[in-house]
PDB file of C-alpha atoms in Angstrom:
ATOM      1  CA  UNK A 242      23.884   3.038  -7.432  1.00  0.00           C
ATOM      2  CA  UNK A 243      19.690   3.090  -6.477  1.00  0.00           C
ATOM      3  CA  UNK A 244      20.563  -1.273  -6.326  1.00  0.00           C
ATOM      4  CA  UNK A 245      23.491  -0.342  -4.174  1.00  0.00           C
ATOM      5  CA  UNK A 246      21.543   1.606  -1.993  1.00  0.00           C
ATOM      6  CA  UNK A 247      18.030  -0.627  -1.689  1.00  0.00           C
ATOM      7  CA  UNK A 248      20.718  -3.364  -0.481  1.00  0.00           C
ATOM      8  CA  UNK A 249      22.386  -1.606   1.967  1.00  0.00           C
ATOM      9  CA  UNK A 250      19.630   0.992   3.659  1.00  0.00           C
ATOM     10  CA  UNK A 251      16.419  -0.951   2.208  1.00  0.00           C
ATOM     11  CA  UNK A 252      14.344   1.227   4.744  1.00  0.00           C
ATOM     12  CA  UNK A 253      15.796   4.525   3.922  1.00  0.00           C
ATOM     13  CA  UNK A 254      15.665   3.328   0.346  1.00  0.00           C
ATOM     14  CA  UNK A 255      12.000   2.821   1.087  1.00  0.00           C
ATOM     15  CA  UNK A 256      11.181   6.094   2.911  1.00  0.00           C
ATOM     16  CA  UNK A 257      13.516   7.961   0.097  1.00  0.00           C
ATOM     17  CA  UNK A 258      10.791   6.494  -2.568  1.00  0.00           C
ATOM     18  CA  UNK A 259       7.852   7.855  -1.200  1.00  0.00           C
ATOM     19  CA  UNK A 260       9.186  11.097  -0.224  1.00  0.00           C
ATOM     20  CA  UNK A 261      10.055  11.562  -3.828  1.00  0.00           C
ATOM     21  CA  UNK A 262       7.071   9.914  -4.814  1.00  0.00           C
ATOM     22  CA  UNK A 263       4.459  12.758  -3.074  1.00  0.00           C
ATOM     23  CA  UNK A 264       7.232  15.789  -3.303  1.00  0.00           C
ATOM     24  CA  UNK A 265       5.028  17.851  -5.758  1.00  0.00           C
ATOM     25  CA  UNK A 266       7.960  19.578  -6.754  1.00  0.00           C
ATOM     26  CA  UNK A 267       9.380  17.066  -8.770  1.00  0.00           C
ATOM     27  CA  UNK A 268       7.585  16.730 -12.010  1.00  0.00           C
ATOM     28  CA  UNK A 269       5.082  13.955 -12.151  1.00  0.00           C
ATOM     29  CA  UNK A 270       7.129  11.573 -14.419  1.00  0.00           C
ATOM     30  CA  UNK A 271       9.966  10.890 -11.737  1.00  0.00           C
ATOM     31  CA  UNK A 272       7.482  10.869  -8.935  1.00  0.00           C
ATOM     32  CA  UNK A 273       5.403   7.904 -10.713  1.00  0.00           C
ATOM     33  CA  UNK A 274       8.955   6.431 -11.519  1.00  0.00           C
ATOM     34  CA  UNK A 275       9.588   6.476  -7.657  1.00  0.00           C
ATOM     35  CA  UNK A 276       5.922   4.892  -6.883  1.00  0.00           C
ATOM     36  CA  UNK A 277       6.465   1.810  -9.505  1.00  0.00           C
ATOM     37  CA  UNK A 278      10.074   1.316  -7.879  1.00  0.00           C
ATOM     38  CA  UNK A 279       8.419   1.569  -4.069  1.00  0.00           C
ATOM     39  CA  UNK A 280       6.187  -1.141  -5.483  1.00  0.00           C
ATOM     40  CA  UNK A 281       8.734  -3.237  -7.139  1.00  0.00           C
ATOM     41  CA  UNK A 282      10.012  -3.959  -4.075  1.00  0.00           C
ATOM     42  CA  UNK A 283       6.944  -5.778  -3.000  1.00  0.00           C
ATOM     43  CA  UNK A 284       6.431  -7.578  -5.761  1.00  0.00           C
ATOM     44  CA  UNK A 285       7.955  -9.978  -8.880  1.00  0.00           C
ATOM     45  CA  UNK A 286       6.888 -12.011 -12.061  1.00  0.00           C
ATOM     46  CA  UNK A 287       8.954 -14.987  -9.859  1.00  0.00           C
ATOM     47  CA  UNK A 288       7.488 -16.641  -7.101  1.00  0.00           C
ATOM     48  CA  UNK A 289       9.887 -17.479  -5.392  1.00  0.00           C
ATOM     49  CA  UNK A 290      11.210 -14.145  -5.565  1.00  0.00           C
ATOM     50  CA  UNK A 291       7.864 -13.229  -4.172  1.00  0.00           C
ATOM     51  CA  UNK A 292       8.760 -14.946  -1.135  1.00  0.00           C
ATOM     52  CA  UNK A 293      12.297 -13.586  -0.829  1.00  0.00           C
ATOM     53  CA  UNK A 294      10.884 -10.031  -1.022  1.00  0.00           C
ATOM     54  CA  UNK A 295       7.779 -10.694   1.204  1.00  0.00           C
ATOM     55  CA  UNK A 296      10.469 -11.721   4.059  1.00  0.00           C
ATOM     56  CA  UNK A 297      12.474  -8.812   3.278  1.00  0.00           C
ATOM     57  CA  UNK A 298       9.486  -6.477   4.393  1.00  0.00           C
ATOM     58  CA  UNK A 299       8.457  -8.423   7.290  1.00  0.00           C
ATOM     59  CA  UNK A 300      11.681  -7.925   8.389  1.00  0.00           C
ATOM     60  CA  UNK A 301      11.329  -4.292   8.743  1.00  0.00           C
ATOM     61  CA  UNK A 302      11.387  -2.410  11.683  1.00  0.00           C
ATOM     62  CA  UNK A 303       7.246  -2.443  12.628  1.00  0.00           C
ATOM     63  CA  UNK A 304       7.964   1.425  12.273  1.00  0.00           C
ATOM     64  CA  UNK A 305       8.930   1.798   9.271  1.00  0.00           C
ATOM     65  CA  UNK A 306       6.712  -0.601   8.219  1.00  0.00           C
ATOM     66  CA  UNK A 307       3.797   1.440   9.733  1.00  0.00           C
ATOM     67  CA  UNK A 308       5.312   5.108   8.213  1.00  0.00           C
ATOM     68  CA  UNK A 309       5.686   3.511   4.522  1.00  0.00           C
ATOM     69  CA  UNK A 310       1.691   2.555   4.488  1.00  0.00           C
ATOM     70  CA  UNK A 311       0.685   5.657   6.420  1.00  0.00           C
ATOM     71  CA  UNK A 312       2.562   7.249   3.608  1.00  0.00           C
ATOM     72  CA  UNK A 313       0.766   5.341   1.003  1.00  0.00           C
ATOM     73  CA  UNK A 314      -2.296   5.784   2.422  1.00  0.00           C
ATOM     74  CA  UNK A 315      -2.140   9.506   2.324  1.00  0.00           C
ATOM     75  CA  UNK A 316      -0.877   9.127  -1.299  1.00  0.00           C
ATOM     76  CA  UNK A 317      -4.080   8.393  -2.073  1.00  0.00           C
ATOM     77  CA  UNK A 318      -5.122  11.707  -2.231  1.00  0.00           C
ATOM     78  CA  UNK A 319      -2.807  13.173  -4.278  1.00  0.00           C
ATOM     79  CA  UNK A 320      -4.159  15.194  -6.919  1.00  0.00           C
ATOM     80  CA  UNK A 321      -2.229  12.988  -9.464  1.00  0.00           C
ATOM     81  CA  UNK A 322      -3.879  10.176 -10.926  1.00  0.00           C
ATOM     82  CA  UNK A 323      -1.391   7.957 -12.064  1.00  0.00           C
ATOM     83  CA  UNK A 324       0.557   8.580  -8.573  1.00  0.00           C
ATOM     84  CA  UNK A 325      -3.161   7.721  -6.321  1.00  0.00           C
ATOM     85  CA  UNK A 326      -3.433   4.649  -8.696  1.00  0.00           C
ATOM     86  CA  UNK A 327       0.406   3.522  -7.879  1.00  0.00           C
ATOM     87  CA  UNK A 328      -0.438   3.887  -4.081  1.00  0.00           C
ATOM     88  CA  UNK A 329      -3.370   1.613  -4.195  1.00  0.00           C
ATOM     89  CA  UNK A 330      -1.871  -0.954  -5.742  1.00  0.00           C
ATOM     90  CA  UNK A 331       1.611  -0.257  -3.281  1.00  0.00           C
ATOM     91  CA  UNK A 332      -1.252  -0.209  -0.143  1.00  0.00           C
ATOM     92  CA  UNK A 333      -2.518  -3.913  -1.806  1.00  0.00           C
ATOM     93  CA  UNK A 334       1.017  -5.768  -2.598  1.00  0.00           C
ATOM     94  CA  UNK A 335       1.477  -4.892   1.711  1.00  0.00           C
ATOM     95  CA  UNK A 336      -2.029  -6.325   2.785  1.00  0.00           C
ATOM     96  CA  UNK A 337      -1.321  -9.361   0.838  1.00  0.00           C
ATOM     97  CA  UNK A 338       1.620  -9.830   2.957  1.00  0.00           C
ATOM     98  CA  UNK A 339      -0.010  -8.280   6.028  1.00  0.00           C
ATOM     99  CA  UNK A 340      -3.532  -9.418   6.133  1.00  0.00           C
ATOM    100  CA  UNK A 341      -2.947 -13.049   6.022  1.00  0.00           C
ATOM    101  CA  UNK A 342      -0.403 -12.078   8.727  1.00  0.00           C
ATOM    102  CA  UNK A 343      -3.052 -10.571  11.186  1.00  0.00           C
ATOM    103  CA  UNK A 344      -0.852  -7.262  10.743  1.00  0.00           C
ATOM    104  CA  UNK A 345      -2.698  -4.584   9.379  1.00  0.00           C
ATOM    105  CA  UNK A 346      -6.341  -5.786  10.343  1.00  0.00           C
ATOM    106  CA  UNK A 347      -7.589  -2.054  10.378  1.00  0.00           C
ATOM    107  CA  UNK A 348      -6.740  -1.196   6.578  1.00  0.00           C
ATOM    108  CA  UNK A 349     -10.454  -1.873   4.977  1.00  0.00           C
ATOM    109  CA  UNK A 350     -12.287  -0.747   8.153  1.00  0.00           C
ATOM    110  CA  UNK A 351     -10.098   2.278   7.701  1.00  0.00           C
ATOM    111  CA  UNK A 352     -10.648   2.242   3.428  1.00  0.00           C
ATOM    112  CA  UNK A 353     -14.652   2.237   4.185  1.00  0.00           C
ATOM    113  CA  UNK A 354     -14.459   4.849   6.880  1.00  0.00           C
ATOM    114  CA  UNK A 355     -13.018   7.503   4.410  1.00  0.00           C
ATOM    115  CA  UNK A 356     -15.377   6.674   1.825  1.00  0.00           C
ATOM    116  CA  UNK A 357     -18.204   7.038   4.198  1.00  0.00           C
ATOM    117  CA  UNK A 358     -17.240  10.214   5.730  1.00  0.00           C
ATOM    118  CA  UNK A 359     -19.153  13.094   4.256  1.00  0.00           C
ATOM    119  CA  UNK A 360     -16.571  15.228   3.702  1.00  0.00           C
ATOM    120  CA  UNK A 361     -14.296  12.798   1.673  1.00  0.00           C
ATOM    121  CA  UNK A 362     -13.476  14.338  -2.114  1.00  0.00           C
ATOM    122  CA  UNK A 363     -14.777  11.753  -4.712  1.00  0.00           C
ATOM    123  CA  UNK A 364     -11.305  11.875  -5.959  1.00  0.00           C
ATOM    124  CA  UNK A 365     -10.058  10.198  -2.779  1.00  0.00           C
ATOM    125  CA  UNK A 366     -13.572   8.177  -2.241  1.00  0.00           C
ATOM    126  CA  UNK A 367     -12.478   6.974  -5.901  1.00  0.00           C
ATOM    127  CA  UNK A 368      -8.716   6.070  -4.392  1.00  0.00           C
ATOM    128  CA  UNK A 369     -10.289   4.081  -1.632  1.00  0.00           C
ATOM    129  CA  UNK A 370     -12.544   1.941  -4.097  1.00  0.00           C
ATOM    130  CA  UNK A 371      -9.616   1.493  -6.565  1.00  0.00           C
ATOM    131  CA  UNK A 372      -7.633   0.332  -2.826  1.00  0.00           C
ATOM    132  CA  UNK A 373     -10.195  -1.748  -1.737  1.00  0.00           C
ATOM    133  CA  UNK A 374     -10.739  -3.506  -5.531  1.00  0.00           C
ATOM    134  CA  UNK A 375      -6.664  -3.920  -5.611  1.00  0.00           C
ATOM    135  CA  UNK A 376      -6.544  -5.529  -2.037  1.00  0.00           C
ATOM    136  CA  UNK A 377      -9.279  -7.822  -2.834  1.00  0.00           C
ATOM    137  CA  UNK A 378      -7.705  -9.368  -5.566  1.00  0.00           C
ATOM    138  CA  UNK A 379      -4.163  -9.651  -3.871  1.00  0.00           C
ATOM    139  CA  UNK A 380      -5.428 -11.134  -1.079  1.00  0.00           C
ATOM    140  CA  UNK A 381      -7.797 -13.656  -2.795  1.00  0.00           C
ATOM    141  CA  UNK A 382      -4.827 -15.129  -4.624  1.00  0.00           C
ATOM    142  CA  UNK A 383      -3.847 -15.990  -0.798  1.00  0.00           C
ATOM    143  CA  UNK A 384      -6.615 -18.308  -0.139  1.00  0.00           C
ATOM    144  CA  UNK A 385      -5.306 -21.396   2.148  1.00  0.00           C
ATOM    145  CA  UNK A 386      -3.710 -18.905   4.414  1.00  0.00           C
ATOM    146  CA  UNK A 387      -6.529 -16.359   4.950  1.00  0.00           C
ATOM    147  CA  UNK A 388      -9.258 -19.052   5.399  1.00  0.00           C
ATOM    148  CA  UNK A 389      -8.456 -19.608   8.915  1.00  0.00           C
ATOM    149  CA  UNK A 390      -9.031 -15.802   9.940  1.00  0.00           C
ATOM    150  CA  UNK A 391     -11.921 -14.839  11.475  1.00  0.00           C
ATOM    151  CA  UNK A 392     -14.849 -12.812   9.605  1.00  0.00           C
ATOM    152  CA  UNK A 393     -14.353  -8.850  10.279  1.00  0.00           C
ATOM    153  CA  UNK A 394     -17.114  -6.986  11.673  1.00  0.00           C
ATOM    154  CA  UNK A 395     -16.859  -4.472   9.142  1.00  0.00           C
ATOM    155  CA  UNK A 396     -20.182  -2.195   8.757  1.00  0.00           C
ATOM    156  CA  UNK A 397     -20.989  -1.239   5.508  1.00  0.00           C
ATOM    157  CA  UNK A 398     -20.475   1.790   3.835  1.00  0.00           C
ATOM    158  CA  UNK A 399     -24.585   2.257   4.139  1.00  0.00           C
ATOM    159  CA  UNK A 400     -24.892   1.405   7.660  1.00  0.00           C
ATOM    160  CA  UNK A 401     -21.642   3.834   8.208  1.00  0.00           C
ATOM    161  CA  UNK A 402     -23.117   6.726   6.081  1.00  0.00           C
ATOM    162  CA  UNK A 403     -26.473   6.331   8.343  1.00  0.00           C
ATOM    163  CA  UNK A 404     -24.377   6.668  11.191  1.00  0.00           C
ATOM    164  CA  UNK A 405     -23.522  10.274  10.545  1.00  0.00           C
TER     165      UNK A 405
END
């Protein structure tokens, strides 16, 4: 029935998983259930199936695209281990597709602005590192396509944190 559904409403499918995914009133295990589906979706042991998924979420409205990682992102701050680790590594399977893509340029500026900020909790400064070690290694294995991006002026997390 869930196959049924991911192949005929993929983006409701999509948004279903992560509301169940941060509704805190569903106990944990079903929530982390919901985050491993969300990012098996993204990602397979085949690569060729790789590709075949990859296409199927570029082909998503840029909306929806744009709610699922906004989603994600704020996932990262659940009080929930398991469920900030699972959104990390959702957040890195969509840069690898993204970031070589030019689409979601902002995500690490973004990642190193929340761990700068004062105010950040170390549990979600400790999200954003686990993010930003999870996106580096996706998008490494992606080296021929990224090497003709330009550098990003992104300030380090020093130079931000003498900014405020």
């Amino acid at each position: 029935m869930l196959k049924e559904f991911e192949a005929t409403n993929f983006p409701s499918y999509l948004q279903g998983l992560c509301e169940q995914m941060q509704n805190s009133k569903i106990p944990v295990n079903p929530r982390i259930q919901a985050g491993v589906q969300l990012k098996n979706t993204l990602v397979s042991r085949s690569e060729q199936k790789n590709l075949q998924l990859e296409k199927r979420w570029l082909m998503l409205q840029p909306q929806v695209r744009s709610q699922i990682k906004m989603r994600m992102l704020h996932s990262l701050n659940l009080p929930e281990q398991q469920l900030r680790n699972i959104a990390a590594q959702v957040v890195a399977k969509v840069a690898k597709i993204e970031i070589p893509r030019d689409q979601w340029s902002g995500l690490i500026p973004q990642l190193v602005h929340v761990i700068a900020e004062e105010k950040t909790t170390d549990q979600l400064k400790e999200a954003c590192f686990t993010t930003l070690g999870y996106v580096c290694e996706e998008v490494a294995q992606r080296p021929k396509e990224i090497s003709s991006l330009p550098e990003p002026n992104i300030p380090s997390v020093s130079e931000k944190a003498a900014e405020s």
